[in-house]
Structures are given as structure tokens and as C-alpha cells.
Coordinates of C-alpha atoms and ligand atoms in Angstrom, one line a residue:
M198 CA 1.8 8.8 36.9
A199 CA -1.7 9.0 38.9
T200 CA -3.3 11.3 36.2
R201 CA -2.4 9.3 33.2
S202 CA -6.0 9.6 32.1
R203 CA -5.8 13.6 31.7
R204 CA -5.8 14.8 28.1
M205 CA -2.6 15.9 26.5
E206 CA -3.7 20.1 26.7
T207 CA -4.3 19.8 30.4
K208 CA -1.2 17.6 31.1
L209 CA 0.8 20.3 29.2
I210 CA -0.4 23.0 31.7
H211 CA -0.5 21.2 35.0
E212 CA 1.8 18.2 35.2
G213 CA 4.8 18.8 36.9
E214 CA 4.3 21.9 38.2
P215 CA 5.4 22.9 41.8
S216 CA 2.8 22.2 44.6
P217 CA 2.6 24.3 46.3
R218 CA 3.4 27.0 44.1
I219 CA 6.6 28.9 45.1
E220 CA 5.5 32.1 46.6
G221 CA 2.4 31.9 44.8
A222 CA 3.8 32.3 41.2
V223 CA 1.8 30.8 38.5
S224 CA 4.4 30.6 36.2
I225 CA 7.6 28.8 37.5
P226 CA 10.5 31.0 38.5
I227 CA 14.4 30.5 37.0
F228 CA 16.4 29.1 39.9
Q229 CA 19.6 30.3 38.7
S230 CA 22.0 28.9 41.5
S231 CA 24.3 26.6 40.2
T232 CA 24.4 24.8 43.8
F233 CA 21.9 24.4 46.7
E234 CA 22.4 24.0 50.6
Y235 CA 23.7 20.2 51.6
A236 CA 20.8 18.6 52.9
G237 CA 22.1 15.2 54.1
Q238 CA 22.3 13.4 50.4
D239 CA 24.7 10.3 50.6
S240 CA 24.9 10.1 47.0
Y241 CA 26.7 12.2 44.8
H242 CA 24.3 12.1 42.1
D243 CA 21.8 13.7 44.7
L244 CA 23.7 16.9 45.5
R245 CA 21.7 19.7 44.3
Y246 CA 23.8 21.2 41.2
I247 CA 22.9 22.5 37.8
R248 CA 25.5 19.5 36.5
L249 CA 23.5 17.0 38.2
N250 CA 20.3 17.9 36.4
N251 CA 18.4 18.1 39.7
T252 CA 17.6 21.8 39.9
P253 CA 13.6 22.7 40.9
N254 CA 13.5 23.9 37.2
H255 CA 14.9 20.6 36.1
A256 CA 12.8 18.5 38.2
A257 CA 9.2 20.3 37.0
L258 CA 10.4 19.7 33.5
H259 CA 11.3 15.9 34.2
R260 CA 8.1 15.3 35.8
K261 CA 5.9 17.2 33.1
L262 CA 7.9 15.4 30.3
A263 CA 7.3 12.0 31.7
A264 CA 3.8 12.4 32.1
L265 CA 3.0 13.7 28.4
E266 CA 4.4 10.2 27.0
N267 CA 3.4 8.1 29.7
G268 CA 6.7 7.4 31.0
E269 CA 8.0 6.7 34.7
A270 CA 10.7 9.3 34.5
A271 CA 12.4 11.7 32.1
L272 CA 15.8 13.6 31.6
V273 CA 16.2 16.8 29.8
T274 CA 19.5 17.5 28.2
A275 CA 21.7 20.5 26.9
S276 CA 20.7 19.5 23.5
G277 CA 18.9 16.4 21.4
M278 CA 22.7 15.1 20.4
A279 CA 23.4 15.3 24.3
A280 CA 20.2 13.0 24.7
I281 CA 21.3 10.6 21.8
S282 CA 25.0 10.2 22.8
T283 CA 24.4 9.9 26.3
V284 CA 21.4 7.2 25.9
L285 CA 24.1 5.4 23.5
L286 CA 26.8 5.8 25.6
T287 CA 25.0 4.6 28.4
L288 CA 23.6 1.2 26.6
L289 CA 26.3 0.4 24.3
S290 CA 29.8 -1.1 25.6
P291 CA 32.7 -1.4 23.2
G292 CA 32.3 -4.4 21.0
D293 CA 28.5 -4.1 21.2
H294 CA 26.2 -3.7 17.9
L295 CA 23.3 -1.5 17.4
L296 CA 20.7 -2.1 14.6
A297 CA 19.7 1.4 13.3
Q298 CA 16.7 2.6 10.7
D299 CA 18.3 3.6 7.2
C300 CA 17.4 7.2 7.0
L301 CA 18.8 9.0 10.2
Y302 CA 18.9 12.3 11.3
G303 CA 22.5 13.7 10.1
G304 CA 24.0 14.3 13.2
T305 CA 22.8 10.8 14.8
H306 CA 24.2 9.1 11.7
D307 CA 27.7 11.0 12.0
L308 CA 27.8 9.8 15.5
L309 CA 27.4 6.3 14.9
K310 CA 29.7 6.3 12.1
G311 CA 32.5 8.7 13.2
D312 CA 32.4 8.5 17.0
L313 CA 30.9 5.4 18.3
A314 CA 32.7 3.4 15.6
G315 CA 35.7 5.0 17.0
L316 CA 34.9 3.5 20.6
G317 CA 34.5 -0.4 19.0
M318 CA 30.7 0.2 18.6
E319 CA 29.3 -1.1 15.7
F320 CA 26.3 -0.5 13.6
S321 CA 24.3 -1.5 10.5
V322 CA 21.3 -0.1 9.0
L323 CA 17.6 -1.6 8.5
D324 CA 15.0 -1.1 6.2
G325 CA 12.2 0.3 8.8
T326 CA 9.4 -0.7 6.2
A327 CA 10.7 -4.1 5.7
P328 CA 10.6 -6.0 8.8
R329 CA 11.2 -9.4 7.2
T330 CA 14.8 -8.4 6.4
W331 CA 15.7 -7.6 10.0
E332 CA 16.3 -10.8 11.6
A333 CA 19.5 -11.2 9.2
A334 CA 20.8 -8.1 10.1
L335 CA 20.9 -9.2 13.9
R336 CA 24.4 -10.6 15.5
P337 CA 24.9 -11.9 18.9
E338 CA 26.4 -8.5 20.1
T339 CA 23.2 -6.7 19.0
R340 CA 21.7 -4.5 22.3
V341 CA 19.9 -1.8 20.5
L342 CA 17.4 -1.0 18.1
Y343 CA 17.5 2.7 16.9
M344 CA 14.5 4.1 15.0
E345 CA 13.0 7.9 14.6
T346 CA 9.4 7.9 13.9
V347 CA 9.2 10.4 10.9
T348 CA 12.2 10.3 9.0
N349 CA 14.0 13.5 7.4
P350 CA 13.3 14.8 4.6
L351 CA 10.9 12.1 3.1
L352 CA 8.6 11.8 6.2
Q353 CA 8.6 8.1 6.1
V354 CA 7.0 6.0 8.6
A355 CA 8.4 2.8 9.5
D356 CA 6.7 -0.2 10.6
L357 CA 7.1 1.0 14.4
E358 CA 4.5 -1.6 16.0
A359 CA 6.8 -4.4 14.3
A360 CA 10.1 -2.8 15.4
A361 CA 9.2 -2.6 19.1
A362 CA 8.0 -6.1 19.1
F363 CA 11.2 -7.6 17.2
A364 CA 13.4 -5.7 20.0
R365 CA 11.2 -7.4 22.8
E366 CA 11.5 -10.7 21.0
H367 CA 15.3 -10.3 20.5
G368 CA 16.2 -8.9 24.1
L369 CA 17.2 -5.3 22.1
V370 CA 16.4 -2.1 24.1
S371 CA 14.1 -0.3 21.7
V372 CA 15.0 3.5 21.3
I373 CA 12.9 6.1 19.1
D374 CA 14.0 9.6 18.2
N375 CA 10.3 11.3 18.5
T376 CA 11.2 14.8 17.4
F377 CA 9.2 14.9 14.4
A378 CA 5.9 13.6 15.6
S379 CA 6.2 15.4 19.2
P380 CA 4.1 13.6 22.1
V381 CA 1.0 15.1 20.4
N382 CA 1.3 13.0 17.4
F383 CA 3.0 9.9 19.0
R384 CA 3.7 8.5 22.1
P385 CA 6.1 5.7 21.7
L386 CA 6.2 4.0 25.1
D387 CA 2.2 3.3 24.6
W388 CA 3.5 1.2 21.4
G389 CA 6.2 -0.8 23.2
F390 CA 9.4 1.4 22.7
D391 CA 11.8 1.5 26.0
L392 CA 13.0 5.0 25.4
S393 CA 12.0 8.0 23.3
I394 CA 14.3 10.6 22.4
H395 CA 13.5 14.3 21.9
S396 CA 15.3 17.1 20.2
C397 CA 13.2 19.9 22.4
T398 CA 15.0 22.4 20.0
K399 CA 12.1 21.8 17.8
Y400 CA 8.4 21.3 18.6
L401 CA 8.4 20.7 22.4
N402 CA 9.9 24.2 22.8
G403 CA 8.8 25.6 19.7
H404 CA 10.2 29.0 19.2
S405 CA 13.7 28.6 17.8
D406 CA 15.4 30.2 20.6
I407 CA 17.1 27.4 22.7
V408 CA 18.8 23.9 22.1
A409 CA 17.4 21.1 24.2
G410 CA 16.9 17.4 24.3
A411 CA 14.8 15.1 26.4
V412 CA 14.8 11.4 27.2
I413 CA 11.4 9.5 28.4
G414 CA 11.4 6.0 29.7
K415 CA 11.3 3.6 32.9
A416 CA 12.6 4.9 36.0
D417 CA 15.7 2.4 36.2
A418 CA 16.8 3.3 32.6
I419 CA 16.3 7.3 33.0
E420 CA 18.4 7.0 36.0
R421 CA 21.5 5.1 34.6
I422 CA 21.3 7.6 31.5
T423 CA 21.3 10.3 34.3
H424 CA 24.4 9.2 35.8
K425 CA 26.0 8.9 32.7
L426 CA 24.9 12.6 32.0
N427 CA 26.3 13.8 35.2
H428 CA 29.8 12.6 33.9
L429 CA 29.6 13.7 30.4
G430 CA 28.2 17.0 31.3
G431 CA 25.3 17.6 28.7
S432 CA 22.9 19.2 31.4
L433 CA 20.7 21.8 30.7
D434 CA 21.0 25.2 31.8
P435 CA 18.3 26.6 34.3
H436 CA 17.1 29.6 32.0
A437 CA 16.6 27.3 29.3
C438 CA 14.8 24.8 31.5
F439 CA 12.5 28.0 31.8
L440 CA 12.0 28.8 28.1
L441 CA 11.3 25.0 27.5
H442 CA 8.9 24.9 30.3
R443 CA 6.9 28.0 28.9
G444 CA 7.0 26.5 25.2
L445 CA 5.5 23.2 26.3
K446 CA 2.6 24.8 27.6
T447 CA 1.3 25.6 24.1
L448 CA 2.7 22.4 22.3
S449 CA -0.9 21.0 21.6
V450 CA -2.5 24.0 20.1
R451 CA 0.6 24.7 18.0
L452 CA 0.7 21.2 16.9
R453 CA -2.8 20.9 16.0
H454 CA -2.4 24.2 14.0
Q455 CA 0.8 22.8 12.3
N456 CA -1.0 19.5 11.5
E457 CA -3.7 20.8 9.7
S458 CA -1.6 23.7 7.9
A459 CA 0.9 21.2 6.6
L460 CA -1.6 19.0 5.3
A461 CA -3.5 22.2 3.5
V462 CA -0.2 23.1 1.9
A463 CA 0.7 19.7 1.0
G464 CA -2.8 19.1 -0.6
Y465 CA -2.3 22.6 -2.5
L466 CA 1.3 21.5 -3.6
Q467 CA 0.2 18.1 -4.8
K468 CA -2.4 19.5 -7.2
H469 CA -0.2 22.3 -8.4
P470 CA 1.2 21.3 -12.1
G471 CA 4.6 23.0 -11.4
V472 CA 4.8 20.7 -8.5
R473 CA 6.4 17.2 -9.1
R474 CA 6.2 15.4 -6.0
V475 CA 5.0 15.7 -2.6
H476 CA 6.2 13.9 0.4
Y477 CA 3.5 14.2 3.5
P478 CA 2.4 10.9 5.3
G479 CA -1.2 13.0 5.6
L480 CA -1.5 12.5 1.7
E481 CA -3.3 9.3 0.0
S482 CA -0.4 9.1 -2.3
H483 CA 2.5 8.8 0.2
P484 CA 3.5 5.1 0.5
D485 CA 3.5 5.0 4.3
H486 CA 0.0 6.9 4.5
A487 CA -1.7 3.8 5.7
R488 CA 0.8 3.3 8.6
A489 CA 1.2 6.9 9.3
R490 CA -3.0 7.0 9.7
R491 CA -2.8 3.8 12.3
L492 CA 0.0 4.7 14.6
L493 CA -0.1 8.3 14.5
D494 CA -2.6 11.3 15.9
G495 CA -1.6 14.1 13.4
F496 CA 0.4 13.8 10.7
G497 CA 3.0 16.8 11.5
G498 CA 4.0 19.9 10.1
M499 CA 6.8 18.6 8.2
L500 CA 6.8 18.4 4.3
S501 CA 9.3 17.8 1.2
F502 CA 8.5 18.4 -2.4
E503 CA 10.2 18.8 -5.9
I504 CA 9.0 21.3 -7.9
E505 CA 9.7 20.9 -11.9
G506 CA 13.0 21.8 -13.1
G507 CA 16.3 21.5 -11.0
V508 CA 18.1 22.8 -8.5
E509 CA 18.3 26.1 -10.1
Q510 CA 14.8 26.2 -10.1
A511 CA 14.5 25.0 -6.7
D512 CA 16.6 28.1 -5.5
A513 CA 14.3 30.4 -7.3
F514 CA 11.4 29.4 -5.8
I515 CA 12.8 29.5 -2.2
E516 CA 14.1 33.0 -3.3
N517 CA 10.8 34.0 -4.2
T518 CA 8.7 33.0 -1.4
T519 CA 8.3 35.9 0.7
L520 CA 7.0 34.2 4.2
P521 CA 9.0 31.2 5.0
I522 CA 12.7 32.0 6.2
S523 CA 15.4 30.2 4.4
A524 CA 17.0 28.3 7.6
P525 CA 17.6 25.0 8.9
S526 CA 16.2 23.3 12.0
L527 CA 12.2 23.0 12.0
G528 CA 9.3 22.7 14.7
G529 CA 9.2 26.6 15.5
V530 CA 6.3 29.4 14.8
E531 CA 8.1 30.6 11.8
T532 CA 7.7 28.5 8.8
L533 CA 11.1 27.5 7.6
I534 CA 12.4 26.3 4.3
T535 CA 15.4 24.5 3.2
R536 CA 17.0 22.3 0.4
P537 CA 18.4 19.5 2.4
A538 CA 21.1 18.8 -0.1
T539 CA 23.0 21.9 1.2
T540 CA 21.9 21.9 4.9
S541 CA 20.7 18.8 6.6
H542 CA 22.0 16.2 4.1
A543 CA 25.1 18.6 2.9
G544 CA 27.6 16.1 4.6
L545 CA 26.6 13.1 2.0
S546 CA 27.7 12.6 -1.4
P547 CA 25.2 13.5 -4.5
K548 CA 25.6 9.8 -4.8
D549 CA 24.5 8.7 -1.2
R550 CA 21.6 11.3 -1.2
E551 CA 20.0 10.0 -4.5
A552 CA 20.4 6.5 -3.3
M553 CA 18.1 7.8 -0.2
G554 CA 15.9 9.2 -2.8
I555 CA 16.8 12.7 -1.6
S556 CA 17.3 14.7 -5.1
D557 CA 19.3 17.6 -4.9
S558 CA 16.5 19.6 -5.9
L559 CA 14.4 18.4 -3.1
I560 CA 13.0 21.5 -0.7
R561 CA 11.9 21.0 2.7
L562 CA 9.2 23.0 4.8
S563 CA 8.4 23.1 8.4
V564 CA 4.9 24.5 8.6
G565 CA 4.8 27.3 11.1
L566 CA 2.0 29.1 12.8
E567 CA 1.0 31.7 10.1
H568 CA -2.4 31.5 8.5
P569 CA -1.8 28.5 6.0
D570 CA -3.6 30.5 3.2
D571 CA -1.2 33.0 3.5
L572 CA 1.6 30.4 3.0
I573 CA -0.2 28.9 0.1
E574 CA -0.9 32.3 -1.8
D575 CA 2.8 32.8 -1.1
F576 CA 3.4 29.7 -3.1
E577 CA 1.4 30.4 -5.7
Q578 CA 3.2 33.6 -6.7
A579 CA 6.4 32.1 -6.1
L580 CA 5.6 29.1 -8.4
S581 CA 4.0 31.2 -11.1
R582 CA 7.2 33.5 -11.1
G583 CA 9.2 30.4 -11.7
R584 CA 7.1 29.8 -14.8
S585 CA 6.9 33.0 -16.4
Ligands
PLP889 C1 17.4 18.3 15.4 C2 17.4 17.0 15.7 C3 18.3 16.3 16.4 C4 19.5 17.1 17.1 O1 19.0 17.9 17.9 P1 19.7 19.1 18.5 O2 18.7 20.0 19.6 O3 20.3 20.1 17.4 O4 21.0 18.4 19.3 C5 18.0 14.9 16.4 N1 17.0 14.4 15.9 C6 16.1 14.8 15.2 C7 15.3 14.2 14.6 C8 16.2 16.1 14.9 O5 15.4 17.0 14.0

């Protein structure tokens, strides 16, 4: 990318835009055409067709996403899970083994445990904060190291520098799910990762109105993944491409607001006598705070906490708040609140959740674009109602 030196805000607006502009349109039009006129292509993968992810809406997004994380190339997919499954099915063959961080996104965990295991691809988990223990988990058939930048819902930040170095040293492909950080807070390729994956459903689109995914990396790897996606069929619809493209332009201003608001809310909750524990990597009390400070440009818009009492008090608190919407997912303009035991981690047994440090009364917050003082006032009244 020739314009690597440009800053994130500028790249979000200008990278990847059609040149010259189509009929002068400032905003890229939606190319709602499944197929395009034959132009002498000699490879199936180059025929222009929506499933082959090569319409003008795809191409513009690919250029923009690659530029954001200083990658050679990028690919958009029909969902975050389409990106994750397609990447892993490209990198792994039957008999291969994958090493993954121990607190994965639920869908990824289920894919590894349920679907890939059924195809003869095994995995084992490692503690992302303890690099000394990783070597013992290696097998001759280990091919991939799979990490997440910030974990859900405890917001852990693993030793990501060590992870990229470990993968390089042992000839593994390093893959990281960068959804929670977004390119504004972390750019995995700059830290030595081979492939960065996003659920664009979250921060990249930012408006809770589409599902989409992306992979960013070296051109040859992205080409292999693209060919796999062309066969699996998880392509992104042009209208969703358009919405993602539009959402991306405001990513940086949204994220900076969310970084600041989440820090303010976390600080408020930490001081409140009715709150037992707050998990936010921007707080000095977070076990990974020093590492987060070194690796990340912002601590993100996600936090989780436990209030005094049990599940009943947690549900009453959620009920008593007026601004956050009680819904799973994250990264949009509206503040969302959930109890992970009933949403993202409902598939695990209470014992497994306990072992992961996820109590049934844990509350997770995705901070939106409301004024943080209004959120704090809302939490104040909800907490005081719980105590009376
Ligand atoms: C939501 C999410 C996914 C899955 O993305 P979809 O777009 O829902 O398929 C993967 N990883 C993380 C960290 C997520 O938050």
C-alpha cells in the first residue's frame, strides 16, 4: 500500500475508493448485479460474479480493509463465522492440529469442537498469558496458532507478541480474531500475525444492521482463502458491502468515543460500593493492564462486571437500566447489556463457566455512542434501586 503513512482517519475515508469516481458519485453505488459481462478472463475465480467476491463493491472494501491494517490484501465474507470457518478450512487438513487460546468466542469454540473435530482436525487450548507452557502443547502435526486480541467476556489480553513469535519459530500460521479491538486499537500484522479476522458485524460496520466478516493478510494467503470461500459460498451481498463500506468511514470517531466512554463507565463502576468487580483492560486493577497498555492504542468499548448479590440482583439491575438494550452482540452505536451465562456462554455448563471465571451473575456491556454521563446516571439509579 503506497499510502501506508496516512493516518487511520484518512484511510477510512479515502482508501479503496473507486478512481475515477463512478459518474462522479461521492459515495460508491451499490452494484446490484449477480453477474458481469465476460471480459476474456481465463480463470473461474476471475469471472465477475457476486459469489466470487469480486464485484466493484467487494473490491473497494478489500482495498480499504487491507489498508487499515497494513495488509497486502483482504477478503470480506458473509459473516464473522464465515471468515473463521473458511480460514480454518483453508489452513487445516484432516489429521492437522490447531492450538487455540482458552477463552474463545463461543461460535469459534463450537466450530472447533463440533465441526472441525468431525473432519479429523484436532485442537487443544493454551493459556494466552503463559508462553512458557505453550511448547508442551505442540504436536508434530500442529499447523495453526489461533488467538483473540481481547477475550469475551473477561477482556483478557494475551501475550500477543510472544504468540506471533512462537508461531514463527515453530512454523505455524498465526491467526488472530481482532473483532474486539478493531483496527483502530490494534493492527495484528504490524505485530507479526499472519492473518487478522474480524466479525464486521461489530465495530467495523458499527450500526447493528448487517452481519459480515473479513480476513486481512498476505496476498497469496488471501487468494487461497478466497478460492475456498468461492467454493463454500459464504460471500457478502453487495447491499451489505455498501452498508459496511459506509459504516467503516466513521469507525475511528466511533471507537475513540467508545474507548473514552467505556473507561469512564468502568472507572465509575469500580468505585461504586454496590459493584464487586469490574473487568476492563484500561483499569489498573485488570491483570493484563500493563500488556494492554503496551499493545493497544485504546482499551475498547467492552467491559464486564459483577454487582453485589447473585443472579437475581444482576437481572434486576439489567431490568432497572433504561438506556442499554438487553441484547447480545456488540460494537454498535446503541449500548447493549447482557448476562453472558444466558447469551454468549449459555452453551457451556455452569461448571465450565465457573472454571473460565465467568460467574452466572456477570454482566457484559457494549458501550455505544450515548453520552457517558447519561449512562453513568442510568447505572447510578439502577444500582440504588437494587439496594433499597
Ligand atoms: C460476533 C463474533 C464473531 C462471529 O461473528 P458473526 O458476524 O456473528 O458471524 C466472531 N468472533 C468474535 C470475537 C465475535 O464477537
